[in-house]
Short mmCIF file of C-alpha atoms in Angstrom, two decimals:
data_model
loop_
_atom_site.label_atom_id
_atom_site.label_comp_id
_atom_site.label_asym_id
_atom_site.label_seq_id
_atom_site.Cartn_x
_atom_site.Cartn_y
_atom_site.Cartn_z
CA MET K 926 6.92 33.47 -18.74
CA GLN K 927 4.25 33.25 -21.43
CA ALA K 928 1.80 35.32 -19.39
CA ILE K 929 4.36 38.10 -18.96
CA TYR K 930 5.28 37.92 -22.64
CA ALA K 931 1.59 38.10 -23.62
CA MET K 932 1.13 41.13 -21.39
CA HIS K 933 4.08 42.86 -23.05
CA GLN K 934 2.81 42.08 -26.53
CA SER K 935 -0.71 43.32 -25.81
CA GLY K 936 0.53 46.53 -24.23
CA SER K 937 -2.00 45.98 -21.48
CA ASP K 938 -1.46 46.94 -17.85
CA ASP K 939 -4.43 44.92 -16.62
CA LEU K 940 -2.58 42.72 -14.15
CA GLU K 941 -5.68 41.02 -12.76
CA LYS K 942 -6.98 40.02 -16.19
CA GLN K 943 -3.70 38.41 -17.20
CA GLU K 944 -3.35 36.71 -13.82
CA LYS K 945 -6.84 35.20 -14.20
CA PHE K 946 -5.85 33.90 -17.63
CA LEU K 947 -2.70 32.41 -16.11
CA GLN K 948 -4.66 30.65 -13.38
CA ALA K 949 -7.26 29.40 -15.87
CA SER K 950 -4.48 27.96 -18.04
CA LEU K 951 -3.08 26.08 -15.06
CA GLU K 952 -6.50 24.78 -14.07
CA ASN K 953 -7.10 23.59 -17.62
CA ILE K 954 -4.13 21.23 -17.41
CA LEU K 955 -6.39 18.89 -15.41
CA ASP K 956 -8.93 18.92 -18.23
CA LEU K 957 -6.21 17.94 -20.70
CA TYR K 958 -5.12 15.12 -18.37
CA LEU K 959 -8.70 13.83 -18.15
CA ILE K 960 -9.22 14.03 -21.90
CA MET K 961 -6.03 12.10 -22.63
CA LEU K 962 -6.71 9.45 -19.99
CA SER K 963 -10.36 9.02 -20.96
CA SER K 964 -9.30 8.38 -24.56
CA LEU K 965 -8.30 4.89 -23.39
CA VAL K 966 -11.78 4.33 -21.99
CA GLU K 967 -13.48 5.58 -25.14
CA ILE K 968 -11.25 3.53 -27.46
CA ARG K 969 -12.24 0.38 -25.58
CA LYS K 970 -15.94 1.35 -25.78
CA LYS K 971 -15.73 1.82 -29.54
CA GLU K 972 -14.15 -1.61 -29.95
CA ILE K 973 -16.94 -3.15 -27.86
CA GLU K 974 -19.51 -1.46 -30.12
CA TYR K 975 -17.71 -2.76 -33.20
CA ILE K 976 -17.67 -6.34 -31.83
CA GLU K 977 -21.39 -6.22 -30.93
CA ILE K 978 -22.37 -4.91 -34.35
CA ALA K 979 -20.24 -7.55 -36.11
CA GLN K 980 -21.75 -10.36 -34.03
CA LYS K 981 -25.28 -9.33 -35.08
CA LYS K 982 -24.54 -9.33 -38.79
CA HIS K 983 -26.75 -11.69 -40.79
CA LEU K 984 -23.75 -13.27 -42.48
CA ALA K 985 -21.28 -12.94 -39.65
CA THR K 986 -18.10 -14.95 -40.03
CA PRO K 987 -16.97 -17.44 -37.35
CA GLU K 988 -14.38 -14.86 -36.27
CA GLU K 989 -17.05 -12.18 -35.92
CA ARG K 990 -19.35 -14.49 -33.94
CA ASN K 991 -16.55 -15.52 -31.57
CA PRO K 992 -14.08 -12.61 -31.63
CA ASN K 993 -10.81 -12.35 -29.78
CA GLN K 994 -11.79 -10.10 -26.86
CA ARG K 995 -8.39 -9.77 -25.25
CA PHE K 996 -8.24 -6.05 -26.01
CA VAL K 997 -11.63 -5.18 -24.51
CA ASN K 998 -10.98 -7.46 -21.54
CA ASN K 999 -7.56 -5.95 -20.81
CA PRO K 1000 -7.63 -5.45 -17.01
CA ILE K 1001 -6.01 -2.03 -17.22
CA LEU K 1002 -8.63 -0.73 -19.64
CA VAL K 1003 -11.41 -2.33 -17.61
CA ALA K 1004 -10.07 -0.77 -14.40
CA LEU K 1005 -10.02 2.63 -16.08
CA GLU K 1006 -13.65 2.22 -17.07
CA GLU K 1007 -14.52 1.28 -13.47
CA SER K 1008 -12.35 3.91 -11.75
CA ASN K 1009 -14.49 6.01 -9.41
CA SER K 1010 -11.81 8.66 -9.20
CA LEU K 1011 -11.75 9.09 -12.98
CA SER K 1012 -15.54 8.96 -13.41
CA ILE K 1013 -16.14 11.56 -10.70
CA ALA K 1014 -13.48 13.88 -12.12
CA LEU K 1015 -14.88 13.61 -15.66
CA GLU K 1016 -18.37 14.43 -14.44
CA LYS K 1017 -17.22 17.25 -12.16
CA ARG K 1018 -15.14 18.91 -14.89
CA LYS K 1019 -17.86 18.21 -17.52
CA ILE K 1020 -15.42 16.45 -19.85
CA ASN K 1021 -17.40 15.05 -22.78
CA ASN K 1022 -15.02 15.77 -25.67
CA TRP K 1023 -15.00 12.24 -27.05
CA GLN K 1024 -18.78 11.89 -27.02
CA ALA K 1025 -18.94 15.01 -29.17
CA ASN K 1026 -15.92 14.10 -31.32
CA ASP K 1027 -15.89 10.33 -31.60
CA ASP K 1028 -14.32 10.50 -35.07
CA THR K 1029 -10.95 11.14 -33.38
CA ILE K 1030 -11.43 8.04 -31.22
CA LEU K 1031 -12.36 5.97 -34.27
CA LEU K 1032 -9.20 7.11 -36.05
CA LEU K 1033 -7.10 6.23 -33.00
CA LEU K 1034 -8.71 2.79 -32.75
CA GLN K 1035 -8.06 2.17 -36.44
CA ASP K 1036 -4.38 3.10 -36.07
CA ILE K 1037 -4.05 0.90 -32.99
CA LYS K 1038 -5.59 -2.17 -34.66
CA GLN K 1039 -3.32 -1.79 -37.67
CA SER K 1040 -0.18 -1.62 -35.52
CA ASP K 1041 2.30 -4.46 -34.97
CA LEU K 1042 1.99 -3.83 -31.24
CA TYR K 1043 -1.72 -4.69 -31.30
CA GLN K 1044 -1.32 -7.63 -33.70
CA ASN K 1045 1.40 -9.23 -31.58
CA TYR K 1046 -0.56 -8.67 -28.38
CA MET K 1047 -3.73 -10.25 -29.78
CA ALA K 1048 -1.83 -13.21 -31.27
CA LYS K 1049 -0.34 -14.39 -27.97
CA LYS K 1050 -1.76 -17.62 -26.58
CA ALA K 1051 -1.79 -16.22 -23.07
CA VAL K 1052 -0.69 -13.02 -21.32
CA THR K 1053 0.37 -12.18 -17.79
CA PHE K 1054 -0.84 -9.12 -15.92
CA ASP K 1055 2.51 -7.44 -16.54
CA GLU K 1056 2.15 -8.04 -20.27
CA GLU K 1057 -1.35 -6.56 -20.18
CA ARG K 1058 0.02 -3.49 -18.43
CA PHE K 1059 3.04 -3.15 -20.73
CA PHE K 1060 0.74 -3.30 -23.74
CA VAL K 1061 -1.41 -0.40 -22.48
CA VAL K 1062 1.67 1.65 -21.56
CA ASP K 1063 3.21 1.06 -25.01
CA MET K 1064 -0.10 1.69 -26.76
CA PHE K 1065 -0.45 5.03 -25.02
CA SER K 1066 3.21 6.02 -25.41
CA GLU K 1067 3.75 4.89 -29.00
CA LEU K 1068 0.34 5.14 -30.68
CA ILE K 1069 -1.89 7.58 -28.78
CA ALA K 1070 0.33 10.28 -27.26
CA PRO K 1071 2.30 11.03 -30.47
CA ASN K 1072 -0.70 10.70 -32.80
CA GLU K 1073 -0.82 13.73 -35.10
CA LYS K 1074 -4.61 13.60 -35.52
CA LEU K 1075 -5.06 13.73 -31.75
CA TYR K 1076 -2.46 16.48 -31.40
CA SER K 1077 -4.22 18.58 -34.05
CA TYR K 1078 -7.55 18.15 -32.28
CA LEU K 1079 -6.08 19.24 -28.93
CA GLU K 1080 -4.26 22.19 -30.47
CA ASP K 1081 -7.44 23.39 -32.18
CA PHE K 1082 -9.53 22.89 -29.04
CA LYS K 1083 -7.26 24.90 -26.71
CA LEU K 1084 -4.03 26.49 -27.90
CA THR K 1085 -2.53 26.78 -24.39
CA TRP K 1086 -2.40 22.98 -24.19
CA VAL K 1087 0.43 22.70 -26.72
CA ASP K 1088 3.08 23.12 -24.02
CA ASP K 1089 1.17 21.03 -21.47
CA ILE K 1090 0.78 17.89 -23.55
CA PRO K 1091 4.25 16.41 -22.76
CA VAL K 1092 3.76 17.02 -19.02
CA VAL K 1093 0.34 15.38 -19.00
CA ASN K 1094 1.44 12.41 -21.10
CA THR K 1095 4.43 11.80 -18.85
CA GLN K 1096 2.16 11.79 -15.78
CA ILE K 1097 -0.22 9.27 -17.37
CA GLN K 1098 2.62 6.99 -18.49
CA LYS K 1099 4.06 7.06 -14.97
CA GLN K 1100 0.70 6.13 -13.44
CA LEU K 1101 0.09 3.31 -15.90
CA ARG K 1102 3.55 1.82 -15.32
CA HIS K 1103 3.03 1.72 -11.55
CA MET K 1104 -0.37 0.11 -11.59
CA SER K 1105 -0.77 -3.06 -9.54
CA ALA K 1106 -3.27 -5.87 -10.00
CA ASP K 1107 -4.93 -5.37 -6.62
CA ALA K 1108 -5.36 -1.58 -6.59
CA ASP K 1109 -7.50 1.04 -8.25
CA LEU K 1110 -5.67 1.95 -11.41
CA ILE K 1111 -5.93 5.69 -11.37
CA LYS K 1112 -6.14 8.28 -8.67
CA VAL K 1113 -6.73 11.58 -10.43
CA PRO K 1114 -4.02 13.90 -9.10
CA ALA K 1115 -4.59 17.35 -7.65
CA ILE K 1116 -3.39 20.23 -9.79
CA TYR K 1117 -1.40 21.67 -6.91
CA LYS K 1118 0.57 19.99 -4.16
CA ASP K 1119 -0.64 22.48 -1.54
CA GLU K 1120 -1.74 26.11 -1.15
CA GLU K 1121 1.84 27.37 -1.33
CA ASP K 1122 2.25 25.57 -4.63
CA LYS K 1123 -1.01 27.08 -5.89
CA ASP K 1124 0.03 30.61 -4.92
CA PHE K 1125 3.52 30.33 -6.42
CA ALA K 1126 2.59 31.05 -10.06
CA SER K 1127 0.61 34.18 -9.19
CA ALA K 1128 3.26 35.38 -6.76
CA LEU K 1129 6.06 34.96 -9.32
CA PHE K 1130 3.97 36.63 -12.02
CA ARG K 1131 3.03 39.60 -9.85
CA LYS K 1132 6.45 40.13 -8.27
CA THR K 1133 8.14 40.02 -11.66
CA ILE K 1134 5.67 42.38 -13.37
CA LEU K 1135 5.58 44.88 -10.50
CA ASN K 1136 9.38 45.02 -10.17
CA GLU K 1137 10.45 44.81 -13.82
CA SER K 1138 12.43 48.06 -13.85
CA GLU K 1139 14.37 47.19 -10.71
CA LEU K 1140 15.00 43.62 -11.86
CA ALA K 1141 16.26 44.82 -15.25
CA LYS K 1142 18.81 47.09 -13.57
CA GLU K 1143 20.39 44.03 -11.98
CA PHE K 1144 21.60 42.61 -15.30
CA ILE K 1145 21.96 45.65 -17.56
CA ASP K 1146 25.43 46.43 -16.18
CA LYS K 1147 26.39 42.77 -16.52
CA THR K 1148 26.00 42.81 -20.30
CA PRO K 1149 28.78 45.17 -21.50
CA ASN K 1150 29.21 43.32 -24.78
CA TRP K 1151 25.50 43.29 -25.56
CA ASP K 1152 23.20 46.02 -26.79
CA VAL K 1153 20.41 45.86 -24.23
CA GLU K 1154 17.87 46.90 -26.85
CA ARG K 1155 18.81 43.90 -28.98
CA ILE K 1156 18.57 41.23 -26.28
CA ALA K 1157 15.67 38.91 -27.16
CA GLU K 1158 12.56 39.90 -25.23
CA LEU K 1159 12.07 36.37 -23.93
CA ASP K 1160 15.64 36.44 -22.61
CA THR K 1161 14.96 39.61 -20.65
CA ILE K 1162 11.78 38.07 -19.21
CA ILE K 1163 13.64 34.90 -18.25
CA LEU K 1164 16.39 36.94 -16.58
CA LYS K 1165 13.88 39.06 -14.65
CA MET K 1166 11.99 36.00 -13.44
CA ALA K 1167 15.17 34.24 -12.37
CA ILE K 1168 16.45 37.32 -10.51
CA CYS K 1169 13.03 37.65 -8.89
CA GLU K 1170 13.36 34.09 -7.59
CA PHE K 1171 16.90 34.78 -6.36
CA LEU K 1172 15.84 37.81 -4.33
CA LYS K 1173 12.20 37.29 -3.40
CA PHE K 1174 11.68 33.53 -3.01
CA PRO K 1175 13.89 32.35 -0.12
CA SER K 1176 12.73 28.72 -0.24
CA ILE K 1177 13.88 28.11 -3.83
CA PRO K 1178 17.53 26.95 -4.11
CA LEU K 1179 19.76 29.03 -6.37
CA LYS K 1180 20.78 26.02 -8.47
CA VAL K 1181 17.16 25.03 -9.02
CA THR K 1182 16.33 28.51 -10.29
CA ILE K 1183 19.30 28.58 -12.67
CA ASN K 1184 18.59 25.09 -14.05
CA GLU K 1185 14.88 25.78 -14.59
CA TYR K 1186 15.43 29.01 -16.48
CA LEU K 1187 18.19 27.56 -18.61
CA GLU K 1188 15.71 24.87 -19.68
CA LEU K 1189 13.16 27.55 -20.54
CA ALA K 1190 15.76 29.39 -22.62
CA LYS K 1191 16.70 26.21 -24.50
CA GLU K 1192 13.05 25.41 -25.22
CA TYR K 1193 11.68 28.81 -26.16
CA SER K 1194 14.40 31.31 -27.00
CA THR K 1195 17.33 31.60 -29.43
CA PRO K 1196 20.07 28.95 -29.82
CA LYS K 1197 22.61 31.08 -27.94
CA SER K 1198 20.25 32.25 -25.22
CA SER K 1199 21.02 29.53 -22.67
CA LEU K 1200 24.76 30.28 -22.74
CA PHE K 1201 24.12 34.02 -22.46
CA ILE K 1202 21.62 33.61 -19.61
CA ASN K 1203 23.81 31.10 -17.79
CA GLY K 1204 26.72 33.55 -17.81
CA ILE K 1205 24.60 36.42 -16.53
CA LEU K 1206 22.93 34.41 -13.77
CA ASP K 1207 26.21 32.85 -12.66
CA ASN K 1208 27.81 36.28 -12.27
CA LEU K 1209 24.75 37.65 -10.49
CA VAL K 1210 24.71 34.82 -7.96
CA LYS K 1211 28.35 35.45 -7.10
CA ASP K 1212 27.66 39.17 -6.75
CA PHE K 1213 24.53 38.67 -4.65
CA GLN K 1214 26.29 36.22 -2.34
CA LYS K 1215 29.31 38.49 -1.98
CA ASN K 1216 27.07 41.38 -0.96
CA ASN K 1217 24.74 39.24 1.19
CA ARG K 1218 21.74 40.02 -0.99
CA VAL K 1219 20.33 36.49 -1.16
CA ASN K 1220 18.59 35.16 1.91
CA LYS K 1221 17.80 31.51 1.30
CA ALA K 1222 16.16 29.46 4.03
CA GLY K 1223 15.05 25.84 4.49
CA ARG K 1224 15.35 23.83 1.30
CA GLY K 1225 16.52 27.05 -0.37
CA LEU K 1226 19.94 26.44 1.15
CA ILE K 1227 20.49 23.29 -0.89
#
Protein backbone atom coordinates (compact mmCIF):
# COMPACT_ATOMS: atom_id res chain seq x y z
CA MET A 1 0.00 0.00 0.00
CA GLN A 2 2.72 2.48 0.95
CA ALA A 3 4.80 1.60 -2.10
CA ILE A 4 1.85 2.25 -4.42
CA TYR A 5 1.04 5.47 -2.58
CA ALA A 6 4.66 6.62 -2.85
CA MET A 7 4.65 5.87 -6.56
CA HIS A 8 1.50 7.96 -7.01
CA GLN A 9 2.93 10.85 -5.03
CA SER A 10 6.22 10.89 -6.94
CA GLY A 11 4.50 10.73 -10.30
CA SER A 12 7.03 8.12 -11.32
CA ASP A 13 6.30 5.21 -13.62
CA ASP A 14 9.52 3.38 -12.74
CA LEU A 15 7.97 0.13 -11.55
CA GLU A 16 11.27 -1.68 -11.03
CA LYS A 17 12.75 1.08 -8.88
CA GLN A 18 9.76 1.16 -6.55
CA GLU A 19 9.61 -2.63 -6.40
CA LYS A 20 13.29 -2.75 -5.37
CA PHE A 21 12.55 -0.22 -2.63
CA LEU A 22 9.63 -2.38 -1.49
CA GLN A 23 11.79 -5.49 -1.33
CA ALA A 24 14.58 -3.63 0.48
CA SER A 25 12.07 -2.39 3.06
CA LEU A 26 10.92 -5.94 3.69
CA GLU A 27 14.48 -7.23 3.97
CA ASN A 28 15.30 -4.47 6.44
CA ILE A 29 12.71 -5.79 8.88
CA LEU A 30 15.25 -8.47 9.83
CA ASP A 31 17.81 -5.77 10.63
CA LEU A 32 15.30 -4.07 12.92
CA TYR A 33 14.60 -7.41 14.63
CA LEU A 34 18.32 -7.98 15.20
CA ILE A 35 18.87 -4.47 16.51
CA MET A 36 16.00 -4.76 18.99
CA LEU A 37 17.02 -8.23 20.17
CA SER A 38 20.71 -7.36 20.46
CA SER A 39 19.81 -4.40 22.69
CA LEU A 40 19.32 -6.96 25.47
CA VAL A 41 22.82 -8.31 24.90
CA GLU A 42 24.37 -4.84 24.86
CA ILE A 43 22.50 -3.69 27.98
CA ARG A 44 23.91 -6.67 29.88
CA LYS A 45 27.43 -5.91 28.58
CA LYS A 46 27.21 -2.31 29.77
CA GLU A 47 26.16 -3.44 33.23
CA ILE A 48 29.12 -5.85 33.35
CA GLU A 49 31.44 -2.97 32.43
CA TYR A 50 29.90 -0.80 35.13
CA ILE A 51 30.36 -3.54 37.77
CA GLU A 52 34.01 -4.12 36.77
CA ILE A 53 34.84 -0.43 36.89
CA ALA A 54 33.14 -0.03 40.30
CA GLN A 55 35.02 -3.02 41.73
CA LYS A 56 38.38 -1.47 40.76
CA LYS A 57 37.70 1.86 42.41
CA HIS A 58 40.26 2.80 45.06
CA LEU A 59 37.56 3.54 47.61
CA ALA A 60 35.02 0.99 46.47
CA THR A 61 32.18 0.34 48.87
CA PRO A 62 31.38 -3.18 50.14
CA GLU A 63 28.42 -3.21 47.74
CA GLU A 64 30.66 -2.29 44.81
CA ARG A 65 33.25 -4.94 45.74
CA ASN A 66 30.60 -7.65 46.05
CA PRO A 67 27.73 -6.50 43.81
CA ASN A 68 24.42 -8.23 43.26
CA GLN A 69 25.02 -9.89 39.88
CA ARG A 70 21.58 -11.38 39.39
CA PHE A 71 20.90 -9.15 36.39
CA VAL A 72 24.11 -9.99 34.50
CA ASN A 73 23.75 -13.66 35.40
CA ASN A 74 20.14 -13.86 34.21
CA PRO A 75 20.07 -17.10 32.16
CA ILE A 76 17.97 -15.56 29.41
CA LEU A 77 20.41 -12.69 28.89
CA VAL A 78 23.37 -15.07 29.09
CA ALA A 79 21.76 -17.40 26.53
CA LEU A 80 21.23 -14.46 24.19
CA GLU A 81 24.90 -13.56 24.47
CA GLU A 82 25.85 -17.18 23.68
CA SER A 83 23.29 -17.75 20.90
CA ASN A 84 25.06 -18.89 17.74
CA SER A 85 22.02 -18.11 15.65
CA LEU A 86 21.95 -14.50 16.85
CA SER A 87 25.73 -13.99 16.62
CA ILE A 88 25.89 -15.34 13.07
CA ALA A 89 22.94 -13.20 11.95
CA LEU A 90 24.42 -10.04 13.49
CA GLU A 91 27.74 -10.64 11.75
CA LYS A 92 26.15 -11.59 8.43
CA ARG A 93 23.90 -8.51 8.37
CA LYS A 94 26.73 -6.29 9.72
CA ILE A 95 24.61 -5.03 12.62
CA ASN A 96 26.82 -2.85 14.83
CA ASN A 97 24.41 -0.05 15.72
CA TRP A 98 24.93 -0.26 19.47
CA GLN A 99 28.71 -0.26 19.24
CA ALA A 100 28.45 3.00 17.32
CA ASN A 101 25.63 4.44 19.46
CA ASP A 102 26.15 3.12 22.97
CA ASP A 103 24.63 6.26 24.49
CA THR A 104 21.18 4.83 23.68
CA ILE A 105 22.07 1.60 25.48
CA LEU A 106 23.34 3.56 28.50
CA LEU A 107 20.08 5.49 28.65
CA LEU A 108 18.09 2.26 28.46
CA LEU A 109 20.18 0.68 31.22
CA GLN A 110 19.68 3.73 33.41
CA ASP A 111 15.90 3.62 32.94
CA ILE A 112 15.85 -0.11 33.67
CA LYS A 113 17.85 0.19 36.90
CA GLN A 114 15.59 2.98 38.14
CA SER A 115 12.42 0.95 37.53
CA ASP A 116 10.38 -0.86 40.18
CA LEU A 117 10.54 -3.96 38.01
CA TYR A 118 14.34 -4.09 38.30
CA GLN A 119 14.41 -3.15 41.99
CA ASN A 120 11.92 -5.87 42.92
CA TYR A 121 13.73 -8.46 40.81
CA MET A 122 17.11 -7.69 42.36
CA ALA A 123 15.69 -7.66 45.91
CA LYS A 124 14.34 -11.22 45.80
CA LYS A 125 16.20 -13.77 47.91
CA ALA A 126 15.97 -16.37 45.18
CA VAL A 127 14.39 -16.67 41.73
CA THR A 128 13.16 -19.58 39.64
CA PHE A 129 13.88 -19.94 35.95
CA ASP A 130 10.32 -18.84 35.17
CA GLU A 131 10.83 -15.68 37.22
CA GLU A 132 14.07 -14.98 35.37
CA ARG A 133 12.24 -15.36 32.07
CA PHE A 134 9.24 -13.27 33.14
CA PHE A 135 11.59 -10.49 34.23
CA VAL A 136 13.26 -10.32 30.80
CA VAL A 137 9.90 -10.45 29.00
CA ASP A 138 8.52 -7.64 31.19
CA MET A 139 11.72 -5.63 30.90
CA PHE A 140 11.56 -5.81 27.12
CA SER A 141 7.80 -5.21 26.91
CA GLU A 142 7.48 -2.44 29.50
CA LEU A 143 10.84 -0.66 29.50
CA ILE A 144 12.66 -1.25 26.21
CA ALA A 145 10.05 -1.62 23.46
CA PRO A 146 8.04 1.52 24.41
CA ASN A 147 11.09 3.63 25.26
CA GLU A 148 10.81 7.00 23.48
CA LYS A 149 14.58 7.49 23.25
CA LEU A 150 14.95 4.15 21.49
CA TYR A 151 11.97 4.86 19.24
CA SER A 152 13.44 8.22 18.23
CA TYR A 153 16.77 6.60 17.40
CA LEU A 154 15.11 3.93 15.22
CA GLU A 155 12.90 6.48 13.47
CA ASP A 156 15.89 8.68 12.67
CA PHE A 157 17.98 5.72 11.51
CA LYS A 158 15.41 4.33 9.05
CA LEU A 159 11.99 5.92 8.58
CA THR A 160 10.42 2.79 7.05
CA TRP A 161 10.84 1.02 10.40
CA VAL A 162 8.12 3.07 12.10
CA ASP A 163 5.39 0.66 10.97
CA ASP A 164 7.55 -2.43 11.50
CA ILE A 165 8.44 -1.83 15.14
CA PRO A 166 5.21 -3.34 16.61
CA VAL A 167 5.54 -6.45 14.43
CA VAL A 168 9.17 -6.99 15.42
CA ASN A 169 8.55 -6.37 19.12
CA THR A 170 5.64 -8.82 19.14
CA GLN A 171 7.84 -11.50 17.55
CA ILE A 172 10.59 -10.99 20.14
CA GLN A 173 8.13 -11.06 23.05
CA LYS A 174 6.65 -14.29 21.71
CA GLN A 175 10.08 -15.91 21.44
CA LEU A 176 11.13 -14.82 24.92
CA ARG A 177 7.92 -16.13 26.49
CA HIS A 178 8.39 -19.57 24.93
CA MET A 179 12.00 -20.04 25.91
CA SER A 180 12.82 -23.21 27.84
CA ALA A 181 15.71 -23.85 30.21
CA ASP A 182 17.23 -26.63 28.12
CA ALA A 183 17.10 -25.06 24.64
CA ASP A 184 18.86 -22.36 22.69
CA LEU A 185 16.96 -19.19 23.45
CA ILE A 186 16.67 -17.66 20.05
CA LYS A 187 16.45 -19.02 16.55
CA VAL A 188 16.59 -16.02 14.25
CA PRO A 189 13.54 -16.39 11.99
CA ALA A 190 13.58 -16.24 8.21
CA ILE A 191 12.00 -13.15 6.69
CA TYR A 192 9.78 -15.27 4.46
CA LYS A 193 8.03 -18.56 5.10
CA ASP A 194 8.83 -19.83 1.60
CA GLU A 195 9.37 -18.63 -1.98
CA GLU A 196 5.66 -18.11 -2.53
CA ASP A 197 5.56 -15.89 0.53
CA LYS A 198 8.59 -13.96 -0.76
CA ASP A 199 7.03 -13.42 -4.19
CA PHE A 200 3.64 -12.33 -2.82
CA ALA A 201 4.50 -8.69 -2.07
CA SER A 202 5.99 -8.08 -5.52
CA ALA A 203 3.16 -9.91 -7.24
CA LEU A 204 0.48 -7.89 -5.41
CA PHE A 205 2.35 -4.65 -6.06
CA ARG A 206 2.81 -5.33 -9.77
CA LYS A 207 -0.67 -6.71 -10.43
CA THR A 208 -2.28 -3.76 -8.67
CA ILE A 209 -0.15 -1.11 -10.42
CA LEU A 210 -0.47 -2.67 -13.88
CA ASN A 211 -4.26 -3.08 -13.61
CA GLU A 212 -5.23 0.09 -11.74
CA SER A 213 -7.66 1.38 -14.37
CA GLU A 214 -9.51 -1.93 -14.63
CA LEU A 215 -9.58 -2.40 -10.86
CA ALA A 216 -10.96 1.12 -10.34
CA LYS A 217 -13.83 0.41 -12.73
CA GLU A 218 -14.97 -2.38 -10.42
CA PHE A 219 -15.91 -0.02 -7.59
CA ILE A 220 -16.67 3.29 -9.33
CA ASP A 221 -20.25 2.19 -10.12
CA LYS A 222 -20.66 0.93 -6.56
CA THR A 223 -20.21 4.40 -5.06
CA PRO A 224 -23.29 6.34 -6.28
CA ASN A 225 -23.40 8.53 -3.19
CA TRP A 226 -19.71 9.39 -3.36
CA ASP A 227 -17.82 11.76 -5.61
CA VAL A 228 -15.07 9.50 -6.93
CA GLU A 229 -12.68 12.44 -7.12
CA ARG A 230 -13.13 13.08 -3.41
CA ILE A 231 -12.54 9.53 -2.18
CA ALA A 232 -9.32 9.49 -0.13
CA GLU A 233 -6.42 8.30 -2.26
CA LEU A 234 -5.43 5.67 0.30
CA ASP A 235 -9.00 4.34 0.17
CA THR A 236 -8.82 3.91 -3.58
CA ILE A 237 -5.47 2.12 -3.25
CA ILE A 238 -6.86 -0.17 -0.55
CA LEU A 239 -9.91 -0.97 -2.70
CA LYS A 240 -7.76 -1.72 -5.75
CA MET A 241 -5.47 -4.00 -3.78
CA ALA A 242 -8.37 -5.85 -2.21
CA ILE A 243 -10.11 -6.32 -5.57
CA CYS A 244 -6.80 -7.49 -7.03
CA GLU A 245 -6.63 -10.17 -4.33
CA PHE A 246 -10.25 -11.16 -4.97
CA LEU A 247 -9.68 -11.70 -8.69
CA LYS A 248 -6.02 -12.59 -9.12
CA PHE A 249 -4.95 -14.49 -5.98
CA PRO A 250 -7.01 -17.70 -5.83
CA SER A 251 -5.33 -19.06 -2.68
CA ILE A 252 -6.33 -16.10 -0.47
CA PRO A 253 -9.76 -16.51 1.20
CA LEU A 254 -12.24 -13.69 0.59
CA LYS A 255 -12.78 -13.09 4.31
CA VAL A 256 -9.04 -12.83 4.92
CA THR A 257 -8.71 -10.18 2.22
CA ILE A 258 -11.62 -8.14 3.58
CA ASN A 259 -10.38 -8.31 7.18
CA GLU A 260 -6.81 -7.36 6.27
CA TYR A 261 -7.79 -4.32 4.24
CA LEU A 262 -10.28 -3.12 6.82
CA GLU A 263 -7.42 -3.15 9.33
CA LEU A 264 -5.27 -1.13 6.93
CA ALA A 265 -8.08 1.40 6.52
CA LYS A 266 -8.52 1.74 10.29
CA GLU A 267 -4.78 2.23 10.80
CA TYR A 268 -3.91 4.57 7.95
CA SER A 269 -6.95 6.24 6.45
CA THR A 270 -9.86 8.43 7.61
CA PRO A 271 -12.17 7.55 10.54
CA LYS A 272 -15.03 6.61 8.19
CA SER A 273 -12.91 4.73 5.67
CA SER A 274 -13.31 1.25 7.15
CA LEU A 275 -17.11 1.45 7.03
CA PHE A 276 -17.03 2.79 3.47
CA ILE A 277 -14.54 0.15 2.29
CA ASN A 278 -16.37 -2.66 4.09
CA GLY A 279 -19.61 -1.75 2.30
CA ILE A 280 -17.95 -1.62 -1.11
CA LEU A 281 -16.05 -4.88 -0.69
CA ASP A 282 -19.08 -6.70 0.70
CA ASN A 283 -21.17 -5.70 -2.31
CA LEU A 284 -18.38 -6.59 -4.72
CA VAL A 285 -17.95 -10.07 -3.24
CA LYS A 286 -21.66 -10.76 -3.66
CA ASP A 287 -21.53 -9.50 -7.24
CA PHE A 288 -18.39 -11.47 -8.11
CA GLN A 289 -19.81 -14.67 -6.64
CA LYS A 290 -23.14 -14.19 -8.40
CA ASN A 291 -21.36 -13.80 -11.74
CA ASN A 292 -18.78 -16.54 -11.04
CA ARG A 293 -15.89 -14.09 -11.25
CA VAL A 294 -13.98 -15.34 -8.21
CA ASN A 295 -12.11 -18.60 -8.54
CA LYS A 296 -10.78 -19.53 -5.12
CA ALA A 297 -8.90 -22.79 -4.65
CA GLY A 298 -7.28 -24.66 -1.75
CA ARG A 299 -7.23 -22.61 1.43
CA GLY A 300 -8.84 -19.81 -0.60
CA LEU A 301 -12.15 -21.60 -0.22
CA ILE A 302 -12.20 -21.09 3.54
